[in-house]
Short mmCIF file of C-alpha atoms and ligand atoms in Angstrom, two decimals:
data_model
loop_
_atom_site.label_atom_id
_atom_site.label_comp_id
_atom_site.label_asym_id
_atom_site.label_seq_id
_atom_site.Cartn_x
_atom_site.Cartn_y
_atom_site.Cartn_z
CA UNK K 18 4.07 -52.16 34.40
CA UNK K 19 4.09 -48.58 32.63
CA UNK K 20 2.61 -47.31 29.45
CA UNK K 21 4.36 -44.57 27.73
CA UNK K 22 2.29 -42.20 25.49
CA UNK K 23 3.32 -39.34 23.28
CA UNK K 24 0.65 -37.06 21.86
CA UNK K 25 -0.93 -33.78 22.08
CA UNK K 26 -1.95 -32.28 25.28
CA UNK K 27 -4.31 -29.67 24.08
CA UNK K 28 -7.56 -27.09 24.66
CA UNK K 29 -10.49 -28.33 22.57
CA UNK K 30 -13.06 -26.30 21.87
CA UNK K 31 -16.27 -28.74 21.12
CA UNK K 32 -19.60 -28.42 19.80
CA UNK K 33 -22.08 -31.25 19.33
CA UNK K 34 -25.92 -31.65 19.19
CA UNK K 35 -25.82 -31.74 22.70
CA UNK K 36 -23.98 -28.62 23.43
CA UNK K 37 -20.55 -26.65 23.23
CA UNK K 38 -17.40 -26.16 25.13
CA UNK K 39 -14.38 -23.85 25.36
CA UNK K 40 -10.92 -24.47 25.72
CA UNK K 41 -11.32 -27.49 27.98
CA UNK K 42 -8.36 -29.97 28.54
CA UNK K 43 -7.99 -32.58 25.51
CA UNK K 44 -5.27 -34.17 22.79
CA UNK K 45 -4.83 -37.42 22.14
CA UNK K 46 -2.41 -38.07 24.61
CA UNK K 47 -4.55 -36.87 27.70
CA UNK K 48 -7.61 -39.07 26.81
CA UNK K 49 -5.10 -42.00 26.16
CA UNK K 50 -3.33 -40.95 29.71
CA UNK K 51 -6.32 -41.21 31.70
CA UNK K 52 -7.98 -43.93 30.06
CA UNK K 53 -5.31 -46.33 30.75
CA UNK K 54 -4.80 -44.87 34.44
CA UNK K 55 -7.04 -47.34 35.41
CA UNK K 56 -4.72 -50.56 34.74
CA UNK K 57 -1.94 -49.24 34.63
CA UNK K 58 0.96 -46.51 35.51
CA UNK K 59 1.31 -43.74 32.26
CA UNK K 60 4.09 -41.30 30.93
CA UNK K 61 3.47 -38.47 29.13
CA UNK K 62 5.64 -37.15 26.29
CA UNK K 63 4.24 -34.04 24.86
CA UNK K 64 4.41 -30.31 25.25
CA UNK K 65 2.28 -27.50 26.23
CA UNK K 66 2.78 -23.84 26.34
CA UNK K 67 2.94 -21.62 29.27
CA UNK K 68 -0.49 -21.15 29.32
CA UNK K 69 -1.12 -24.28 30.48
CA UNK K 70 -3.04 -24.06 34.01
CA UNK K 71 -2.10 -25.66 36.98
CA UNK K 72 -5.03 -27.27 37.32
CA UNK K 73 -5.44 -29.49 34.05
CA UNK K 74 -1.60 -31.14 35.04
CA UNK K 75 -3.00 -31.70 38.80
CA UNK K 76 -5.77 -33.68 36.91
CA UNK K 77 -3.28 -35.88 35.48
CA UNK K 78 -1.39 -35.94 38.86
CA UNK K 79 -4.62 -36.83 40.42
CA UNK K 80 -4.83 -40.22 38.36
CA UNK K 81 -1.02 -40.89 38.77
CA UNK K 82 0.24 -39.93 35.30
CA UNK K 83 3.94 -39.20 34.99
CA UNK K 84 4.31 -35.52 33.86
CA UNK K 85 8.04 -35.47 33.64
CA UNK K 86 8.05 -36.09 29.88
CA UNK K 87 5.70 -32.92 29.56
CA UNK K 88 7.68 -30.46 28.13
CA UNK K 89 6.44 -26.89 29.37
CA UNK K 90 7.66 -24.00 26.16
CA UNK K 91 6.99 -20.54 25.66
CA UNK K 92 4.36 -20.11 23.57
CA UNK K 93 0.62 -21.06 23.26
CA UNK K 94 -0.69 -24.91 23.89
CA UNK K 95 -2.31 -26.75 20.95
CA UNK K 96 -5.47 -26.01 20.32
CA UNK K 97 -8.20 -27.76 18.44
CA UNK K 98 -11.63 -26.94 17.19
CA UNK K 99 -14.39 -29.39 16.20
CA UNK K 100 -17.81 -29.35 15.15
CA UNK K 101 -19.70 -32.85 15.39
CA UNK K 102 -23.18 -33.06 12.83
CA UNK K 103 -25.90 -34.77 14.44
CA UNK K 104 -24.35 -37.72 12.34
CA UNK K 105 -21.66 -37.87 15.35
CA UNK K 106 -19.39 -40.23 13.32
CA UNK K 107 -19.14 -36.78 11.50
CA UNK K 108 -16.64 -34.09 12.96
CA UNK K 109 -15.35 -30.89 11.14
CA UNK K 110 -11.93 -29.67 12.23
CA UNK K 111 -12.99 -25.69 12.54
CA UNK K 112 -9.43 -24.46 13.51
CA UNK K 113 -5.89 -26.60 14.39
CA UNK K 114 -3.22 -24.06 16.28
CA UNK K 115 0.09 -26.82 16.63
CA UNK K 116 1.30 -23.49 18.58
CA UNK K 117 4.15 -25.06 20.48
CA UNK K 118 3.92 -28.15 18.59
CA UNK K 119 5.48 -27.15 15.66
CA UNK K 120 9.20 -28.00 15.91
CA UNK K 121 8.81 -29.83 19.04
CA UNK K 122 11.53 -32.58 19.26
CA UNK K 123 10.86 -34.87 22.00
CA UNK K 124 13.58 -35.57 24.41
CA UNK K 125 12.36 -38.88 26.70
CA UNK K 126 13.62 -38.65 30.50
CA UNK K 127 16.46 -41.36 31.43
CA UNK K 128 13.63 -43.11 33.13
CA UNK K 129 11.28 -43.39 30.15
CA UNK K 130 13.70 -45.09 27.87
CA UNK K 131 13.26 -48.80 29.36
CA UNK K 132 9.16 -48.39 28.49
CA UNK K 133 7.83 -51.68 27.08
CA UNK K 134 4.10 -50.74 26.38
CA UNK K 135 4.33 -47.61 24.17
CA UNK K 136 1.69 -45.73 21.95
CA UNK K 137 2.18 -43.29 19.52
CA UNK K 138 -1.28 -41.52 19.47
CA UNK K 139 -2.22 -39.27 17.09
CA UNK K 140 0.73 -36.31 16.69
CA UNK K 141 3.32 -35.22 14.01
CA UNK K 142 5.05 -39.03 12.28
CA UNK K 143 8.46 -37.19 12.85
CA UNK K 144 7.71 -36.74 16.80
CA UNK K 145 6.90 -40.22 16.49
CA UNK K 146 9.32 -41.44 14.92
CA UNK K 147 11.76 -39.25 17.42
CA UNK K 148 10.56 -41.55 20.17
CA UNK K 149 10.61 -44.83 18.76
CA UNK K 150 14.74 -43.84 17.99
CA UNK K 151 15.21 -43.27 22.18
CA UNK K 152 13.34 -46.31 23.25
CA UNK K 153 14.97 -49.69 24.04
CA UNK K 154 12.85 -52.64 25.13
CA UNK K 155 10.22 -52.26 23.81
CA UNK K 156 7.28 -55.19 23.59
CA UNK K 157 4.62 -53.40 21.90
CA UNK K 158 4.19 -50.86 20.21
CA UNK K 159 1.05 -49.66 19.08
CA UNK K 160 0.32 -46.01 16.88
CA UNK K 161 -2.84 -43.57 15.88
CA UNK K 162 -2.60 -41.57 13.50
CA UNK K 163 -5.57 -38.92 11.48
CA UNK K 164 -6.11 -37.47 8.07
CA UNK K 165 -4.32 -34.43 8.99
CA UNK K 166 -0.69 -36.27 8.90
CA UNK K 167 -1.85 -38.98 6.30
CA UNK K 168 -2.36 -35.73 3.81
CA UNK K 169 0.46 -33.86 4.74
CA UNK K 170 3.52 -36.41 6.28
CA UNK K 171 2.63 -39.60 4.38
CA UNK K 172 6.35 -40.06 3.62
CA UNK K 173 7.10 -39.74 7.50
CA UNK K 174 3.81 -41.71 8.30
CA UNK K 175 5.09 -44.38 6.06
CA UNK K 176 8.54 -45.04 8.08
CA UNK K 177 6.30 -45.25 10.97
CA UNK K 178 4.17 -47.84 10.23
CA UNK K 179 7.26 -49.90 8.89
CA UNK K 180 8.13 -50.04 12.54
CA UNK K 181 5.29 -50.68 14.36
CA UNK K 182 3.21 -53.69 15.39
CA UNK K 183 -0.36 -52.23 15.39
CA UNK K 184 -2.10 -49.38 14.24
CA UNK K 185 -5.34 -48.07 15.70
CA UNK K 186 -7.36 -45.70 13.37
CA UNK K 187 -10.22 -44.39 12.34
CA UNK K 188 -12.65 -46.05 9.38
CA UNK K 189 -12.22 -42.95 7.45
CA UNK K 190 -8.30 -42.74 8.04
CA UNK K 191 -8.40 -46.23 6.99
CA UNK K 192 -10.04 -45.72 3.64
CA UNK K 193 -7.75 -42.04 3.44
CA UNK K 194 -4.39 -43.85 4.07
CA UNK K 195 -5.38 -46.71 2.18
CA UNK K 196 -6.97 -45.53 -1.03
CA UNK K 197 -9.08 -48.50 -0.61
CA UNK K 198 -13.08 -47.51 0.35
CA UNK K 199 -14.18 -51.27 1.55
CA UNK K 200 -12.97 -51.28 5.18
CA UNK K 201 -11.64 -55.03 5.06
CA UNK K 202 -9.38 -54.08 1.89
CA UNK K 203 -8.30 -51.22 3.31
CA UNK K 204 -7.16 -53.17 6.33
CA UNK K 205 -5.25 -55.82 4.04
CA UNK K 206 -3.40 -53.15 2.15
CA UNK K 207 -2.72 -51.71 5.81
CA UNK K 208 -1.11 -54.64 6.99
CA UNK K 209 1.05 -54.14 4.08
CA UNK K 210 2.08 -51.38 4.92
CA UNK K 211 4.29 -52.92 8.20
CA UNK K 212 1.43 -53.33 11.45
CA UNK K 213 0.84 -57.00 11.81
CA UNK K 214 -2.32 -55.82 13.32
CA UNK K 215 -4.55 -53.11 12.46
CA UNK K 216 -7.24 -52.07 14.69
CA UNK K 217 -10.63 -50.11 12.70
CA UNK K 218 -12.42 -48.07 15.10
CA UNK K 219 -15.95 -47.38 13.83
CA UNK K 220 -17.41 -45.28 16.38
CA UNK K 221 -20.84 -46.61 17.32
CA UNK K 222 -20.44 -49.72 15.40
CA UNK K 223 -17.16 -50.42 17.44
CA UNK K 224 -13.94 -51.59 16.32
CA UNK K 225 -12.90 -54.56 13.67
CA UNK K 226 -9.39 -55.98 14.17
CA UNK K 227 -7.50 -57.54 11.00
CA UNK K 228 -4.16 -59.89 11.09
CA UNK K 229 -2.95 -61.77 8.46
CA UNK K 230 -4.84 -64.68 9.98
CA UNK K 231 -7.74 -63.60 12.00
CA UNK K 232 -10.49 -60.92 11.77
CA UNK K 233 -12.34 -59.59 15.28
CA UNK K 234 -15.16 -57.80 15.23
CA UNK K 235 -16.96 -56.22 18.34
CA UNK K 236 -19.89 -53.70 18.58
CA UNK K 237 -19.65 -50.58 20.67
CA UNK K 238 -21.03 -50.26 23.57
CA UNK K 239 -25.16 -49.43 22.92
CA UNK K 240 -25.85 -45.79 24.64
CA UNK K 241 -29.12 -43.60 24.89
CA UNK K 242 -27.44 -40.68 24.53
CA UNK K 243 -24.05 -39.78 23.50
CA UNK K 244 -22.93 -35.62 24.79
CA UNK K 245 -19.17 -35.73 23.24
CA UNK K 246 -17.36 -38.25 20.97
CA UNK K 247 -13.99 -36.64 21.09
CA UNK K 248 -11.58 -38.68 22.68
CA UNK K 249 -13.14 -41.74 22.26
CA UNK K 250 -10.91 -43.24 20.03
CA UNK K 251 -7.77 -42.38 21.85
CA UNK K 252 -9.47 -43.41 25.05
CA UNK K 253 -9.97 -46.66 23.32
CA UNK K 254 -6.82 -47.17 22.91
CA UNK K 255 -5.93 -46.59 26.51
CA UNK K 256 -8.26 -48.79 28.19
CA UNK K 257 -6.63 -51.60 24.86
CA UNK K 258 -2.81 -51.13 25.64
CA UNK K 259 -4.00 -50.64 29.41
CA UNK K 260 -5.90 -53.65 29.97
CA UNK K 261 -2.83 -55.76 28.09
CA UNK K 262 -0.11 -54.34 30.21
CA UNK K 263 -1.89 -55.32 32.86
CA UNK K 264 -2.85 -58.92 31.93
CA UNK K 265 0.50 -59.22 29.85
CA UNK K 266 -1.58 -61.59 27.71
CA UNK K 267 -0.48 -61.14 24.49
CA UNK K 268 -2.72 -64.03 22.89
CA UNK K 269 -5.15 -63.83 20.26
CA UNK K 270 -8.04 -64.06 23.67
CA UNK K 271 -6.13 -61.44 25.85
CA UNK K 272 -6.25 -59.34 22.29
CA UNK K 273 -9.53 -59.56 22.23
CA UNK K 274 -10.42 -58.94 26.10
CA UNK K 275 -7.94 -55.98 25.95
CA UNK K 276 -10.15 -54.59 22.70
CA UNK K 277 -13.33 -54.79 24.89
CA UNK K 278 -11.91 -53.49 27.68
CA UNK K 279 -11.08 -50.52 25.32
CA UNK K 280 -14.53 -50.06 24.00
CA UNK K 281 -15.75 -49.92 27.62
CA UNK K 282 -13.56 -47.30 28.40
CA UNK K 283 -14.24 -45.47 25.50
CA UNK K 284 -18.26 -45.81 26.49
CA UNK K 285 -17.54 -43.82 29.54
CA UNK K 286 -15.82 -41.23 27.56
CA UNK K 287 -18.33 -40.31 25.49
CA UNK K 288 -20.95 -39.71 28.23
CA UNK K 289 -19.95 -36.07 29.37
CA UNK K 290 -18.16 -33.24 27.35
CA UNK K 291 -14.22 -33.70 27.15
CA UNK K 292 -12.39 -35.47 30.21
CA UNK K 293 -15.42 -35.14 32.78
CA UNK K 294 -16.41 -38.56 32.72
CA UNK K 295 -12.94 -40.41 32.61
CA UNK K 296 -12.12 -38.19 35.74
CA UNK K 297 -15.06 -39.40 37.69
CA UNK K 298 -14.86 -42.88 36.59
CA UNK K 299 -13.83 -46.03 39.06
CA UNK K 300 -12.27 -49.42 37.95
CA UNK K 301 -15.35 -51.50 39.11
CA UNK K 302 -17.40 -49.15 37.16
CA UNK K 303 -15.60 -50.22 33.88
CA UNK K 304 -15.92 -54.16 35.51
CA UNK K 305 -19.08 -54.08 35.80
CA UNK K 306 -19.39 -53.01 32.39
CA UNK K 307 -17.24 -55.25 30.73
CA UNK K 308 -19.50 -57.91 32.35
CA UNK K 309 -22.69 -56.64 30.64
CA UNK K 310 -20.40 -56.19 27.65
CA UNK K 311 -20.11 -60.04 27.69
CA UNK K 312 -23.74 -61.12 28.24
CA UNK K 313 -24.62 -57.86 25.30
CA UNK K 314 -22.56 -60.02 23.29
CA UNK K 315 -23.35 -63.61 24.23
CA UNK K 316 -24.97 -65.90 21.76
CA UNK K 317 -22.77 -69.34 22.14
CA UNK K 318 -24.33 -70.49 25.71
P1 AMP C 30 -10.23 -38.55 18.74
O1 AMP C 30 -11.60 -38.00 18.94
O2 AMP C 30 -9.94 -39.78 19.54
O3 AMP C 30 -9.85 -38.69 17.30
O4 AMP C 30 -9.21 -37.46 19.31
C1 AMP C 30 -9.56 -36.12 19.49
C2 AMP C 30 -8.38 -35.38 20.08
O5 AMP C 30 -7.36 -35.25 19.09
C3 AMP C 30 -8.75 -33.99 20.52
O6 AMP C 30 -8.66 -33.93 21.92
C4 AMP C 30 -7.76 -33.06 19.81
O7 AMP C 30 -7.11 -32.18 20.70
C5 AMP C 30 -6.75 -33.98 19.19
N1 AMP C 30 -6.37 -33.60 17.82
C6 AMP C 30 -7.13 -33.02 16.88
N2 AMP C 30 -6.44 -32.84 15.74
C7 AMP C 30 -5.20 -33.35 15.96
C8 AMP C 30 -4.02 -33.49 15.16
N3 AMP C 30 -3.96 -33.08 13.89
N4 AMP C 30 -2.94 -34.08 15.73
C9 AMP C 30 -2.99 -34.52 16.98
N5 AMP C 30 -4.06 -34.42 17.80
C10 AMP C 30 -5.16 -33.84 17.30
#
């Protein structure tokens, strides 16, 4: 079973509390990619420039993500700037280069079009709406999105999310794209929007998920010390749409394993600065987690 992901594939340049770094390999897409590595097989659709290195597309080789849908282009890769406050659900975006993202129109390899488990992280609505046109059996699909299209593309945005089953975003987005500032309102005027599900990820107080008919609500993960949050959201979402194309349980249970199983991954991620920890994680690592996970969690037995 394969996973097909378009995003950015970008250098971030990071500073938090806990220290800075430069230009290292990020974008939604890449945390998503290598998050949900572990359960599954991942395509990439994105683009970088040519000075993209080498060695940041043998790090996706090394996990066994598909690269053909990588478009290489003349021209500089995105690049991203953030600054987290010691608040780290707080983030400033310092600078935001689309460089060879802007005018990008994604062209999906013969061999991508028969994907069935597809997310739309976080990119330009029109790139995602480019690849929803090309696909044809598709059983889920699943979008991100920030405030960065819901300000500028909210028309585009809009035809997205009449298309889509789920949407995974941010508290903040939530309240942005909603216009609603209670999170469970938001949600319900979400889910009006078109996603019969909308997942609320809420950083260290983990992730709420709304249906018409149900509400979920797990913590995140409790850590000593958290180095870098970026990516944790997207890296949620790949160890979410991960863990259910492995299971193939679409329930309302394999929903809500998959969600934990995307909190644990996104535990990991935050641990080290970008990609560093998802690179040196193991699948029994993120087991054994998921385990504590249930007993951290436990109060019915
Ligand atoms: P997250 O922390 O999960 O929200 O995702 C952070 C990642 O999103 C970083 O690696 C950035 O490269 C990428 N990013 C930042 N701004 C944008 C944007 N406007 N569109 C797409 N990706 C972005």
């Amino acid at each position: 079973m394969s996973i097909l992901v378009v995003g950015t594939v970008a250098f971030d340049s990071i500073e938090t509390p806990s220290g800075s770094a430069e230009r290292v390999l990020g974008g939604s897409a890449s945390y998503f990619a290598v998050a949900a590595s572990f359960f599954s097989s991942v395509r990439i659709v994105g683009v970088v420039g040519q000075d993209f290195p080498q060695e940041y597309l043998d790090l996706f080789a090394r996990r066994g993500v598909d690269l053909e849908g990588l478009a290489k282009k003349q021209g500089a890769t995105f690049h991203w700037r953030g600054r987290y406050h010691e608040d780290l659900n707080v983030r400033d975006t310092m600078e935001l280069h689309l460089n060879v993202l802007s005018g990008f129109v994604p062209n999906l390899p013969e061999s991508y079009k028969d994907a069935e488990y597809v997310f739309l992280g976080n990119i330009d609505p029109s790139m995602q709406m480019e690849v929803m046109s090309q696909l044809r059996e598709v059983r889920l699909l699943a979008c991100d999105t920030m405030d960065h299209w819901i300000q500028g593309s909210r028309h585009e945005l809009s035809r997205v999310l009449g298309r889509i089953e789920m949407l995974v975003i941010n508290d903040s987005e939530a309240r942005l794209l909603s216009g609603d500032h209670n999170i469970v309102k938001a949600a319900r005027t979400i889910l009006k929007m078109g996603p019969k599900r909308v997942l609320i990820k809420r950083g260290e107080y983990g992730v709420l998920q709304f249906s018409d008919s149900s509400i979920f609500a797990t913590p995140a993960y409790p850590l000593e010390e958290v180095f870098d949050p970026t990516g944790a959201g997207d890296s949620f979402a790949g160890g979410f749409l991960g863990q259910l194309a492995r299971s193939r349980d679409h329930s309302e249970r394999g929903l809500r394993r998959a969600i934990v199983y995307g909190s644990v991954v996104a535990s990991f991620a935050v641990e080290d600065f970008g990609l560093q920890r998802l690179l040196a994680l193991s699948l029994p690592e993120i087991e054994e987690r998921y385990r504590r996970f249930l007993q951290l969690t436990d109060f019915h037995t």
